PDB file of C-alpha atoms and ligand atoms in Angstrom:
ATOM      1  CA  MET A  59      60.299 -85.514   0.136  1.00  0.00           C
ATOM      2  CA  SER A  60      57.296 -83.651  -0.894  1.00  0.00           C
ATOM      3  CA  ILE A  61      54.770 -85.585  -3.236  1.00  0.00           C
ATOM      4  CA  ILE A  62      54.438 -82.441  -5.492  1.00  0.00           C
ATOM      5  CA  GLN A  63      56.798 -79.504  -5.790  1.00  0.00           C
ATOM      6  CA  THR A  64      56.714 -76.588  -8.539  1.00  0.00           C
ATOM      7  CA  THR A  65      59.784 -74.583  -8.567  1.00  0.00           C
ATOM      8  CA  ASN A  66      59.477 -71.296 -10.155  1.00  0.00           C
ATOM      9  CA  VAL A  67      56.628 -72.441 -12.564  1.00  0.00           C
ATOM     10  CA  THR A  68      55.385 -70.221 -15.140  1.00  0.00           C
ATOM     11  CA  LYS A  69      52.712 -70.307 -17.876  1.00  0.00           C
ATOM     12  CA  VAL A  70      52.485 -67.897 -20.454  1.00  0.00           C
ATOM     13  CA  TYR A  71      49.774 -68.322 -23.084  1.00  0.00           C
ATOM     14  CA  ASN A  72      50.311 -66.874 -26.578  1.00  0.00           C
ATOM     15  CA  PRO A  73      53.849 -65.873 -26.057  1.00  0.00           C
ATOM     16  CA  ASP A  74      54.120 -64.704 -29.957  1.00  0.00           C
ATOM     17  CA  THR A  75      51.100 -62.748 -29.995  1.00  0.00           C
ATOM     18  CA  VAL A  76      49.291 -61.155 -27.108  1.00  0.00           C
ATOM     19  CA  PRO A  77      51.258 -62.978 -23.908  1.00  0.00           C
ATOM     20  CA  VAL A  78      49.184 -63.775 -21.110  1.00  0.00           C
ATOM     21  CA  HIS A  79      51.120 -64.324 -17.898  1.00  0.00           C
ATOM     22  CA  ALA A  80      48.628 -66.663 -16.368  1.00  0.00           C
ATOM     23  CA  VAL A  81      51.039 -68.356 -13.824  1.00  0.00           C
ATOM     24  CA  ASN A  82      54.306 -66.214 -12.867  1.00  0.00           C
ATOM     25  CA  GLY A  83      56.949 -67.988 -10.928  1.00  0.00           C
ATOM     26  CA  ILE A  84      55.152 -70.132  -8.355  1.00  0.00           C
ATOM     27  CA  SER A  85      57.166 -72.263  -5.848  1.00  0.00           C
ATOM     28  CA  LEU A  86      55.421 -74.362  -3.623  1.00  0.00           C
ATOM     29  CA  ALA A  87      55.547 -78.068  -2.164  1.00  0.00           C
ATOM     30  CA  PHE A  88      52.627 -80.133  -1.149  1.00  0.00           C
ATOM     31  CA  GLU A  89      53.054 -82.998   1.525  1.00  0.00           C
ATOM     32  CA  LYS A  90      50.890 -86.270   1.672  1.00  0.00           C
ATOM     33  CA  GLY A  91      47.695 -85.912   3.286  1.00  0.00           C
ATOM     34  CA  GLU A  92      47.197 -82.118   2.630  1.00  0.00           C
ATOM     35  CA  PHE A  93      43.519 -80.608   2.109  1.00  0.00           C
ATOM     36  CA  SER A  94      44.795 -77.276   0.501  1.00  0.00           C
ATOM     37  CA  ALA A  95      42.556 -74.893  -1.346  1.00  0.00           C
ATOM     38  CA  ILE A  96      43.955 -72.517  -4.093  1.00  0.00           C
ATOM     39  CA  VAL A  97      42.014 -69.242  -3.857  1.00  0.00           C
ATOM     40  CA  GLY A  98      41.877 -65.772  -5.414  1.00  0.00           C
ATOM     41  CA  PRO A  99      39.794 -63.798  -7.952  1.00  0.00           C
ATOM     42  CA  SER A 100      38.569 -65.006 -11.316  1.00  0.00           C
ATOM     43  CA  GLY A 101      41.554 -65.059 -13.688  1.00  0.00           C
ATOM     44  CA  CYS A 102      44.212 -64.941 -10.898  1.00  0.00           C
ATOM     45  CA  GLY A 103      45.630 -68.262 -12.540  1.00  0.00           C
ATOM     46  CA  LYS A 104      43.950 -71.022 -10.338  1.00  0.00           C
ATOM     47  CA  THR A 105      42.969 -73.361 -13.357  1.00  0.00           C
ATOM     48  CA  THR A 106      46.294 -72.788 -14.956  1.00  0.00           C
ATOM     49  CA  TYR A 107      48.095 -73.938 -11.583  1.00  0.00           C
ATOM     50  CA  LEU A 108      46.117 -76.849 -11.223  1.00  0.00           C
ATOM     51  CA  ASN A 109      46.623 -77.990 -14.909  1.00  0.00           C
ATOM     52  CA  LEU A 110      50.530 -77.385 -14.554  1.00  0.00           C
ATOM     53  CA  LEU A 111      50.267 -79.647 -11.253  1.00  0.00           C
ATOM     54  CA  GLY A 112      48.196 -82.130 -13.444  1.00  0.00           C
ATOM     55  CA  GLY A 113      50.456 -82.059 -16.500  1.00  0.00           C
ATOM     56  CA  LEU A 114      47.483 -80.695 -18.332  1.00  0.00           C
ATOM     57  CA  GLU A 115      49.412 -77.822 -19.454  1.00  0.00           C
ATOM     58  CA  THR A 116      53.300 -77.581 -20.211  1.00  0.00           C
ATOM     59  CA  PRO A 117      55.172 -75.070 -18.224  1.00  0.00           C
ATOM     60  CA  THR A 118      56.898 -72.107 -20.260  1.00  0.00           C
ATOM     61  CA  LYS A 119      59.570 -71.869 -17.427  1.00  0.00           C
ATOM     62  CA  GLY A 120      60.137 -73.874 -14.343  1.00  0.00           C
ATOM     63  CA  ALA A 121      59.353 -77.291 -13.268  1.00  0.00           C
ATOM     64  CA  VAL A 122      56.900 -79.486 -11.584  1.00  0.00           C
ATOM     65  CA  HIS A 123      58.324 -82.523  -9.685  1.00  0.00           C
ATOM     66  CA  VAL A 124      56.003 -85.371  -8.626  1.00  0.00           C
ATOM     67  CA  ASP A 125      57.809 -87.714  -6.223  1.00  0.00           C
ATOM     68  CA  GLY A 126      61.189 -86.289  -7.116  1.00  0.00           C
ATOM     69  CA  GLN A 127      60.350 -86.883 -11.123  1.00  0.00           C
ATOM     70  CA  ASP A 128      60.222 -83.596 -13.386  1.00  0.00           C
ATOM     71  CA  ILE A 129      56.839 -84.365 -15.352  1.00  0.00           C
ATOM     72  CA  SER A 130      57.674 -81.633 -17.866  1.00  0.00           C
ATOM     73  CA  GLN A 131      60.386 -84.095 -19.217  1.00  0.00           C
ATOM     74  CA  LEU A 132      57.557 -86.725 -20.167  1.00  0.00           C
ATOM     75  CA  ASN A 133      56.083 -86.937 -23.740  1.00  0.00           C
ATOM     76  CA  SER A 134      52.635 -86.936 -24.371  1.00  0.00           C
ATOM     77  CA  THR A 135      52.180 -90.647 -24.001  1.00  0.00           C
ATOM     78  CA  GLU A 136      54.180 -90.982 -20.804  1.00  0.00           C
ATOM     79  CA  LEU A 137      52.014 -88.226 -19.435  1.00  0.00           C
ATOM     80  CA  THR A 138      48.622 -89.715 -20.103  1.00  0.00           C
ATOM     81  CA  ASP A 139      49.957 -92.941 -18.409  1.00  0.00           C
ATOM     82  CA  PHE A 140      51.292 -90.993 -15.721  1.00  0.00           C
ATOM     83  CA  ARG A 141      48.117 -89.063 -15.006  1.00  0.00           C
ATOM     84  CA  LEU A 142      46.235 -92.289 -15.004  1.00  0.00           C
ATOM     85  CA  HIS A 143      48.348 -93.990 -12.560  1.00  0.00           C
ATOM     86  CA  ASN A 144      49.153 -91.069 -10.177  1.00  0.00           C
ATOM     87  CA  ILE A 145      46.193 -88.204 -10.241  1.00  0.00           C
ATOM     88  CA  GLY A 146      42.466 -88.254  -9.595  1.00  0.00           C
ATOM     89  CA  PHE A 147      40.704 -85.434 -11.412  1.00  0.00           C
ATOM     90  CA  VAL A 148      37.538 -83.620 -10.199  1.00  0.00           C
ATOM     91  CA  PHE A 149      36.061 -81.059 -12.614  1.00  0.00           C
ATOM     92  CA  GLN A 150      33.376 -78.439 -11.924  1.00  0.00           C
ATOM     93  CA  ALA A 151      31.098 -79.882 -14.491  1.00  0.00           C
ATOM     94  CA  TYR A 152      31.401 -83.413 -13.082  1.00  0.00           C
ATOM     95  CA  ASN A 153      32.446 -84.984 -16.507  1.00  0.00           C
ATOM     96  CA  LEU A 154      30.961 -88.206 -15.835  1.00  0.00           C
ATOM     97  CA  ILE A 155      30.306 -90.563 -18.880  1.00  0.00           C
ATOM     98  CA  PRO A 156      26.791 -90.201 -19.841  1.00  0.00           C
ATOM     99  CA  VAL A 157      25.992 -93.513 -21.110  1.00  0.00           C
ATOM    100  CA  MET A 158      27.483 -95.188 -17.985  1.00  0.00           C
ATOM    101  CA  SER A 159      26.084 -95.864 -14.718  1.00  0.00           C
ATOM    102  CA  ALA A 160      27.383 -94.458 -11.403  1.00  0.00           C
ATOM    103  CA  TYR A 161      29.071 -97.804 -10.829  1.00  0.00           C
ATOM    104  CA  GLU A 162      30.348 -98.010 -14.331  1.00  0.00           C
ATOM    105  CA  ASN A 163      31.781 -94.637 -14.100  1.00  0.00           C
ATOM    106  CA  VAL A 164      33.943 -95.469 -11.206  1.00  0.00           C
ATOM    107  CA  ALA A 165      34.844 -98.958 -12.457  1.00  0.00           C
ATOM    108  CA  PHE A 166      36.046 -97.692 -15.683  1.00  0.00           C
ATOM    109  CA  ILE A 167      39.163 -95.851 -14.717  1.00  0.00           C
ATOM    110  CA  MET A 168      40.107 -99.154 -12.591  1.00  0.00           C
ATOM    111  CA  GLU A 169      39.509-101.355 -15.801  1.00  0.00           C
ATOM    112  CA  LEU A 170      41.817 -98.835 -17.684  1.00  0.00           C
ATOM    113  CA  GLN A 171      44.406 -99.749 -15.251  1.00  0.00           C
ATOM    114  CA  GLN A 172      43.800-103.606 -15.311  1.00  0.00           C
ATOM    115  CA  PHE A 173      42.975-103.917 -11.771  1.00  0.00           C
ATOM    116  CA  PRO A 174      41.618-107.670 -11.141  1.00  0.00           C
ATOM    117  CA  LEU A 175      37.760-107.669 -11.528  1.00  0.00           C
ATOM    118  CA  LYS A 176      37.243-108.821  -8.022  1.00  0.00           C
ATOM    119  CA  SER A 177      39.063-105.984  -6.521  1.00  0.00           C
ATOM    120  CA  ILE A 178      37.154-103.503  -8.854  1.00  0.00           C
ATOM    121  CA  GLU A 179      33.900-104.644  -7.552  1.00  0.00           C
ATOM    122  CA  GLU A 180      34.956-104.320  -3.879  1.00  0.00           C
ATOM    123  CA  ARG A 181      36.629-101.102  -4.204  1.00  0.00           C
ATOM    124  CA  VAL A 182      33.721 -99.418  -6.273  1.00  0.00           C
ATOM    125  CA  MET A 183      31.074-100.455  -3.619  1.00  0.00           C
ATOM    126  CA  GLU A 184      33.373 -99.382  -0.913  1.00  0.00           C
ATOM    127  CA  LEU A 185      33.645 -95.889  -2.563  1.00  0.00           C
ATOM    128  CA  LEU A 186      30.003 -95.471  -3.664  1.00  0.00           C
ATOM    129  CA  GLU A 187      29.370 -96.309  -0.004  1.00  0.00           C
ATOM    130  CA  ALA A 188      31.826 -93.902   1.671  1.00  0.00           C
ATOM    131  CA  MET A 189      30.381 -91.037  -0.726  1.00  0.00           C
ATOM    132  CA  GLU A 190      26.565 -92.037   0.252  1.00  0.00           C
ATOM    133  CA  ILE A 191      25.487 -92.874  -3.356  1.00  0.00           C
ATOM    134  CA  ALA A 192      25.531 -96.640  -3.266  1.00  0.00           C
ATOM    135  CA  ASP A 193      21.705 -96.568  -3.685  1.00  0.00           C
ATOM    136  CA  LYS A 194      22.186 -94.910  -7.035  1.00  0.00           C
ATOM    137  CA  ALA A 195      24.880 -97.278  -8.370  1.00  0.00           C
ATOM    138  CA  HIS A 196      22.862 -98.291 -11.220  1.00  0.00           C
ATOM    139  CA  GLN A 197      21.633 -94.768 -12.441  1.00  0.00           C
ATOM    140  CA  ARG A 198      22.984 -92.850 -15.053  1.00  0.00           C
ATOM    141  CA  PRO A 199      24.276 -89.312 -14.465  1.00  0.00           C
ATOM    142  CA  ASN A 200      21.268 -87.511 -16.052  1.00  0.00           C
ATOM    143  CA  GLN A 201      19.227 -89.387 -13.237  1.00  0.00           C
ATOM    144  CA  LEU A 202      21.297 -87.955 -10.651  1.00  0.00           C
ATOM    145  CA  SER A 203      21.502 -84.463  -9.045  1.00  0.00           C
ATOM    146  CA  GLY A 204      24.510 -82.216  -9.394  1.00  0.00           C
ATOM    147  CA  GLY A 205      25.869 -83.103  -5.782  1.00  0.00           C
ATOM    148  CA  GLN A 206      25.051 -86.705  -6.497  1.00  0.00           C
ATOM    149  CA  GLN A 207      27.279 -86.647  -9.894  1.00  0.00           C
ATOM    150  CA  GLN A 208      29.987 -84.805  -7.980  1.00  0.00           C
ATOM    151  CA  ARG A 209      30.011 -87.591  -5.380  1.00  0.00           C
ATOM    152  CA  VAL A 210      30.336 -90.148  -8.135  1.00  0.00           C
ATOM    153  CA  ALA A 211      33.257 -87.910  -9.717  1.00  0.00           C
ATOM    154  CA  VAL A 212      34.918 -87.899  -6.404  1.00  0.00           C
ATOM    155  CA  ALA A 213      34.622 -91.718  -5.875  1.00  0.00           C
ATOM    156  CA  ARG A 214      36.141 -92.034  -9.436  1.00  0.00           C
ATOM    157  CA  ALA A 215      38.962 -89.903  -8.612  1.00  0.00           C
ATOM    158  CA  LEU A 216      39.782 -91.736  -5.530  1.00  0.00           C
ATOM    159  CA  ALA A 217      39.250 -95.360  -7.145  1.00  0.00           C
ATOM    160  CA  SER A 218      42.676 -96.458  -7.833  1.00  0.00           C
ATOM    161  CA  ARG A 219      44.362 -94.444  -4.765  1.00  0.00           C
ATOM    162  CA  PRO A 220      46.241 -91.992  -6.626  1.00  0.00           C
ATOM    163  CA  LYS A 221      49.063 -89.890  -5.199  1.00  0.00           C
ATOM    164  CA  PHE A 222      46.965 -86.824  -5.003  1.00  0.00           C
ATOM    165  CA  ILE A 223      43.498 -85.352  -6.182  1.00  0.00           C
ATOM    166  CA  LEU A 224      43.252 -82.084  -8.110  1.00  0.00           C
ATOM    167  CA  ALA A 225      39.792 -80.646  -8.057  1.00  0.00           C
ATOM    168  CA  ASP A 226      39.012 -77.327 -10.021  1.00  0.00           C
ATOM    169  CA  GLU A 227      36.095 -75.548  -8.532  1.00  0.00           C
ATOM    170  CA  PRO A 228      34.545 -78.698  -7.470  1.00  0.00           C
ATOM    171  CA  THR A 229      31.481 -77.004  -5.772  1.00  0.00           C
ATOM    172  CA  ALA A 230      30.968 -74.190  -8.176  1.00  0.00           C
ATOM    173  CA  ASN A 231      27.735 -75.646  -9.495  1.00  0.00           C
ATOM    174  CA  LEU A 232      26.353 -76.971  -6.153  1.00  0.00           C
ATOM    175  CA  ASP A 233      24.077 -75.268  -3.738  1.00  0.00           C
ATOM    176  CA  SER A 234      25.077 -74.585  -0.343  1.00  0.00           C
ATOM    177  CA  LYS A 235      23.849 -77.925   1.080  1.00  0.00           C
ATOM    178  CA  ALA A 236      25.426 -80.012  -1.395  1.00  0.00           C
ATOM    179  CA  THR A 237      28.642 -77.834  -1.176  1.00  0.00           C
ATOM    180  CA  ALA A 238      28.868 -78.704   2.793  1.00  0.00           C
ATOM    181  CA  ASN A 239      28.165 -82.348   2.170  1.00  0.00           C
ATOM    182  CA  LEU A 240      30.683 -82.718  -0.400  1.00  0.00           C
ATOM    183  CA  LEU A 241      33.171 -81.120   1.775  1.00  0.00           C
ATOM    184  CA  ASP A 242      32.206 -83.419   4.708  1.00  0.00           C
ATOM    185  CA  LEU A 243      32.835 -86.433   2.402  1.00  0.00           C
ATOM    186  CA  MET A 244      36.167 -85.057   0.791  1.00  0.00           C
ATOM    187  CA  LEU A 245      37.458 -84.464   4.428  1.00  0.00           C
ATOM    188  CA  LYS A 246      36.230 -87.935   5.532  1.00  0.00           C
ATOM    189  CA  MET A 247      38.350 -89.473   2.713  1.00  0.00           C
ATOM    190  CA  ASN A 248      41.294 -87.019   3.533  1.00  0.00           C
ATOM    191  CA  GLU A 249      41.356 -88.478   6.975  1.00  0.00           C
ATOM    192  CA  LYS A 250      40.390 -91.993   6.525  1.00  0.00           C
ATOM    193  CA  GLU A 251      42.691 -92.824   3.288  1.00  0.00           C
ATOM    194  CA  GLU A 252      44.993 -90.053   3.790  1.00  0.00           C
ATOM    195  CA  THR A 253      44.199 -88.827   0.374  1.00  0.00           C
ATOM    196  CA  THR A 254      45.920 -85.632  -0.564  1.00  0.00           C
ATOM    197  CA  PHE A 255      43.460 -83.122  -1.879  1.00  0.00           C
ATOM    198  CA  ILE A 256      44.346 -79.812  -3.811  1.00  0.00           C
ATOM    199  CA  PHE A 257      41.269 -77.873  -4.896  1.00  0.00           C
ATOM    200  CA  SER A 258      40.552 -74.295  -6.160  1.00  0.00           C
ATOM    201  CA  THR A 259      37.490 -72.532  -5.052  1.00  0.00           C
ATOM    202  CA  HIS A 260      36.094 -68.921  -4.713  1.00  0.00           C
ATOM    203  CA  ASP A 261      33.613 -69.951  -2.077  1.00  0.00           C
ATOM    204  CA  ASP A 262      34.220 -68.523   1.383  1.00  0.00           C
ATOM    205  CA  ARG A 263      32.295 -71.598   3.032  1.00  0.00           C
ATOM    206  CA  VAL A 264      34.784 -73.987   1.055  1.00  0.00           C
ATOM    207  CA  MET A 265      38.036 -71.946   1.982  1.00  0.00           C
ATOM    208  CA  GLN A 266      36.799 -72.470   5.863  1.00  0.00           C
ATOM    209  CA  ARG A 267      37.364 -76.061   5.486  1.00  0.00           C
ATOM    210  CA  ALA A 268      40.778 -76.244   4.002  1.00  0.00           C
ATOM    211  CA  LYS A 269      43.895 -77.053   6.064  1.00  0.00           C
ATOM    212  CA  ARG A 270      46.110 -74.775   3.925  1.00  0.00           C
ATOM    213  CA  LEU A 271      44.925 -71.869   2.059  1.00  0.00           C
ATOM    214  CA  ILE A 272      47.032 -70.513  -0.817  1.00  0.00           C
ATOM    215  CA  LYS A 273      45.928 -67.226  -2.433  1.00  0.00           C
ATOM    216  CA  LEU A 274      46.949 -66.086  -5.851  1.00  0.00           C
ATOM    217  CA  GLU A 275      46.759 -62.822  -7.403  1.00  0.00           C
ATOM    218  CA  ASP A 276      48.112 -62.176 -10.949  1.00  0.00           C
ATOM    219  CA  GLY A 277      49.543 -65.583 -11.329  1.00  0.00           C
ATOM    220  CA  GLN A 278      51.646 -65.262  -8.155  1.00  0.00           C
ATOM    221  CA  ILE A 279      51.172 -66.309  -4.424  1.00  0.00           C
ATOM    222  CA  ALA A 280      49.733 -63.315  -2.671  1.00  0.00           C
ATOM    223  CA  ASN A 281      49.742 -65.109   0.873  1.00  0.00           C
ATOM    224  CA  GLU A 282      49.564 -68.334   2.589  1.00  0.00           C
ATOM    225  CA  THR A 283      47.660 -69.308   5.506  1.00  0.00           C
ATOM    226  CA  LYS A 284      47.248 -72.158   8.381  1.00  0.00           C
TER     227      LYS A 284
HETATM  228  P1  ADP B 537      41.256 -68.828 -12.763  1.00  0.00           P
HETATM  229  O1  ADP B 537      41.150 -70.134 -12.821  1.00  0.00           O
HETATM  230  O2  ADP B 537      41.825 -68.081 -11.581  1.00  0.00           O
HETATM  231  O3  ADP B 537      40.187 -67.996 -13.215  1.00  0.00           O
HETATM  232  P2  ADP B 537      42.674 -69.015 -15.025  1.00  0.00           P
HETATM  233  O4  ADP B 537      43.924 -69.795 -14.847  1.00  0.00           O
HETATM  234  O5  ADP B 537      41.518 -69.813 -15.948  1.00  0.00           O
HETATM  235  O6  ADP B 537      42.272 -68.292 -13.908  1.00  0.00           O
HETATM  236  O7  ADP B 537      43.443 -67.837 -16.080  1.00  0.00           O
HETATM  237  C1  ADP B 537      44.641 -67.091 -15.903  1.00  0.00           C
HETATM  238  C2  ADP B 537      44.508 -66.085 -17.042  1.00  0.00           C
HETATM  239  O8  ADP B 537      44.989 -66.764 -18.022  1.00  0.00           O
HETATM  240  C3  ADP B 537      43.425 -65.370 -17.333  1.00  0.00           C
HETATM  241  O9  ADP B 537      43.861 -64.076 -17.723  1.00  0.00           O
HETATM  242  C4  ADP B 537      42.795 -66.197 -18.391  1.00  0.00           C
HETATM  243  O10 ADP B 537      41.918 -65.333 -19.375  1.00  0.00           O
HETATM  244  C5  ADP B 537      44.035 -66.439 -19.137  1.00  0.00           C
HETATM  245  N1  ADP B 537      43.862 -67.992 -19.789  1.00  0.00           N
HETATM  246  C6  ADP B 537      43.540 -69.291 -19.361  1.00  0.00           C
HETATM  247  N2  ADP B 537      43.739 -70.058 -20.337  1.00  0.00           N
HETATM  248  C7  ADP B 537      43.970 -69.403 -21.452  1.00  0.00           C
HETATM  249  C8  ADP B 537      44.283 -70.119 -22.680  1.00  0.00           C
HETATM  250  N3  ADP B 537      44.116 -71.215 -23.049  1.00  0.00           N
HETATM  251  N4  ADP B 537      44.615 -68.972 -23.546  1.00  0.00           N
HETATM  252  C9  ADP B 537      44.860 -67.843 -23.244  1.00  0.00           C
HETATM  253  N5  ADP B 537      44.901 -67.334 -22.157  1.00  0.00           N
HETATM  254  C10 ADP B 537      44.166 -68.036 -21.014  1.00  0.00           C
HETATM  255  P1  ADP B 538      37.634 -70.460 -14.110  1.00  0.00           P
HETATM  256  O1  ADP B 538      37.467 -69.256 -13.739  1.00  0.00           O
HETATM  257  O2  ADP B 538      36.781 -71.810 -13.776  1.00  0.00           O
HETATM  258  O3  ADP B 538      39.107 -71.226 -14.515  1.00  0.00           O
HETATM  259  P2  ADP B 538      37.535 -69.635 -17.069  1.00  0.00           P
HETATM  260  O4  ADP B 538      36.173 -69.264 -17.681  1.00  0.00           O
HETATM  261  O5  ADP B 538      38.636 -68.894 -16.447  1.00  0.00           O
HETATM  262  O6  ADP B 538      37.029 -70.737 -15.911  1.00  0.00           O
HETATM  263  O7  ADP B 538      38.374 -71.026 -17.766  1.00  0.00           O
HETATM  264  C1  ADP B 538      37.704 -71.901 -18.284  1.00  0.00           C
HETATM  265  C2  ADP B 538      38.432 -72.735 -19.430  1.00  0.00           C
HETATM  266  O8  ADP B 538      38.593 -71.762 -20.569  1.00  0.00           O
HETATM  267  C3  ADP B 538      39.868 -73.059 -18.789  1.00  0.00           C
HETATM  268  O9  ADP B 538      40.145 -74.336 -19.332  1.00  0.00           O
HETATM  269  C4  ADP B 538      40.753 -71.900 -19.557  1.00  0.00           C
HETATM  270  O10 ADP B 538      42.112 -72.686 -20.003  1.00  0.00           O
HETATM  271  C5  ADP B 538      40.262 -71.663 -20.997  1.00  0.00           C
HETATM  272  N1  ADP B 538      40.394 -70.102 -20.821  1.00  0.00           N
HETATM  273  C6  ADP B 538      40.215 -69.195 -20.163  1.00  0.00           C
HETATM  274  N2  ADP B 538      40.364 -68.002 -20.609  1.00  0.00           N
HETATM  275  C7  ADP B 538      40.842 -68.120 -21.812  1.00  0.00           C
HETATM  276  C8  ADP B 538      41.343 -67.178 -22.807  1.00  0.00           C
HETATM  277  N3  ADP B 538      41.436 -65.843 -22.432  1.00  0.00           N
HETATM  278  N4  ADP B 538      41.638 -67.786 -24.066  1.00  0.00           N
HETATM  279  C9  ADP B 538      41.402 -69.191 -24.232  1.00  0.00           C
HETATM  280  N5  ADP B 538      40.987 -70.075 -23.328  1.00  0.00           N
HETATM  281  C10 ADP B 538      40.840 -69.720 -22.021  1.00  0.00           C
END
């Protein structure tokens, strides 16, 4: 069984005024261990599709199944809990908590899930080392470069071994060196922990590293490669 599956999923914004068909009937399945890029021009529906996969938007039509469960049937409390336990999110603007250190930003998500303290300490240090940021564990986000902040954000997304990670334009604010470095580290974790990554991008160098490319156009699948 696929980890995530969308069936004819559709999102129309402002249906009663000026309807915007952001996602227009996308059916796709994602398997464990994928490293997949959603690509296409600005406005083609990448963010909306990722938000539907992550339960951040409710479909106007169609369904999103995670491990066979239709997440559009969950109420908002159930969805929040579902996201916390199943999905790691990475955003273009890093979205770290400014008053917390790198270590605390990663630990926090595990504390919310009430992991034992000992396992939190071990897992956070393991991930900060894997993401080559352990020497900055006690720095706050504003003391870190963009590339370093995004490595912390990926460590945070990986912390509780979610079923999959959704990353919306994770390298959009990074220079080419930091972009290549982040992709190396994401691929390393994809192989080492079999983490499933689904990310959007319009950077050619990022697309080249994807194991599967899904190109959108006007909210539909234009083509798929690899
Ligand atoms: P991409 O991520 O590929 O740039 P988006 O998913 O952000 O595409 O947007 C797809 C289309 O939906 C665009 O036309 C965008 O303007 C529109 N859109 C996105 N979010 C909203 C919203 N909250 N309300 C109205 N229109 C939106
Ligand atoms: P990206 O291309 O990186 O997806 P956008 O600028 O399209 O970024 O969108 C950034 C945010 O603004 C998204 O969360 C999206 O939902 C929202 N948004 C995009 N277009 C619109 C719109 N026309 N009306 C309202 N919100 C929008």
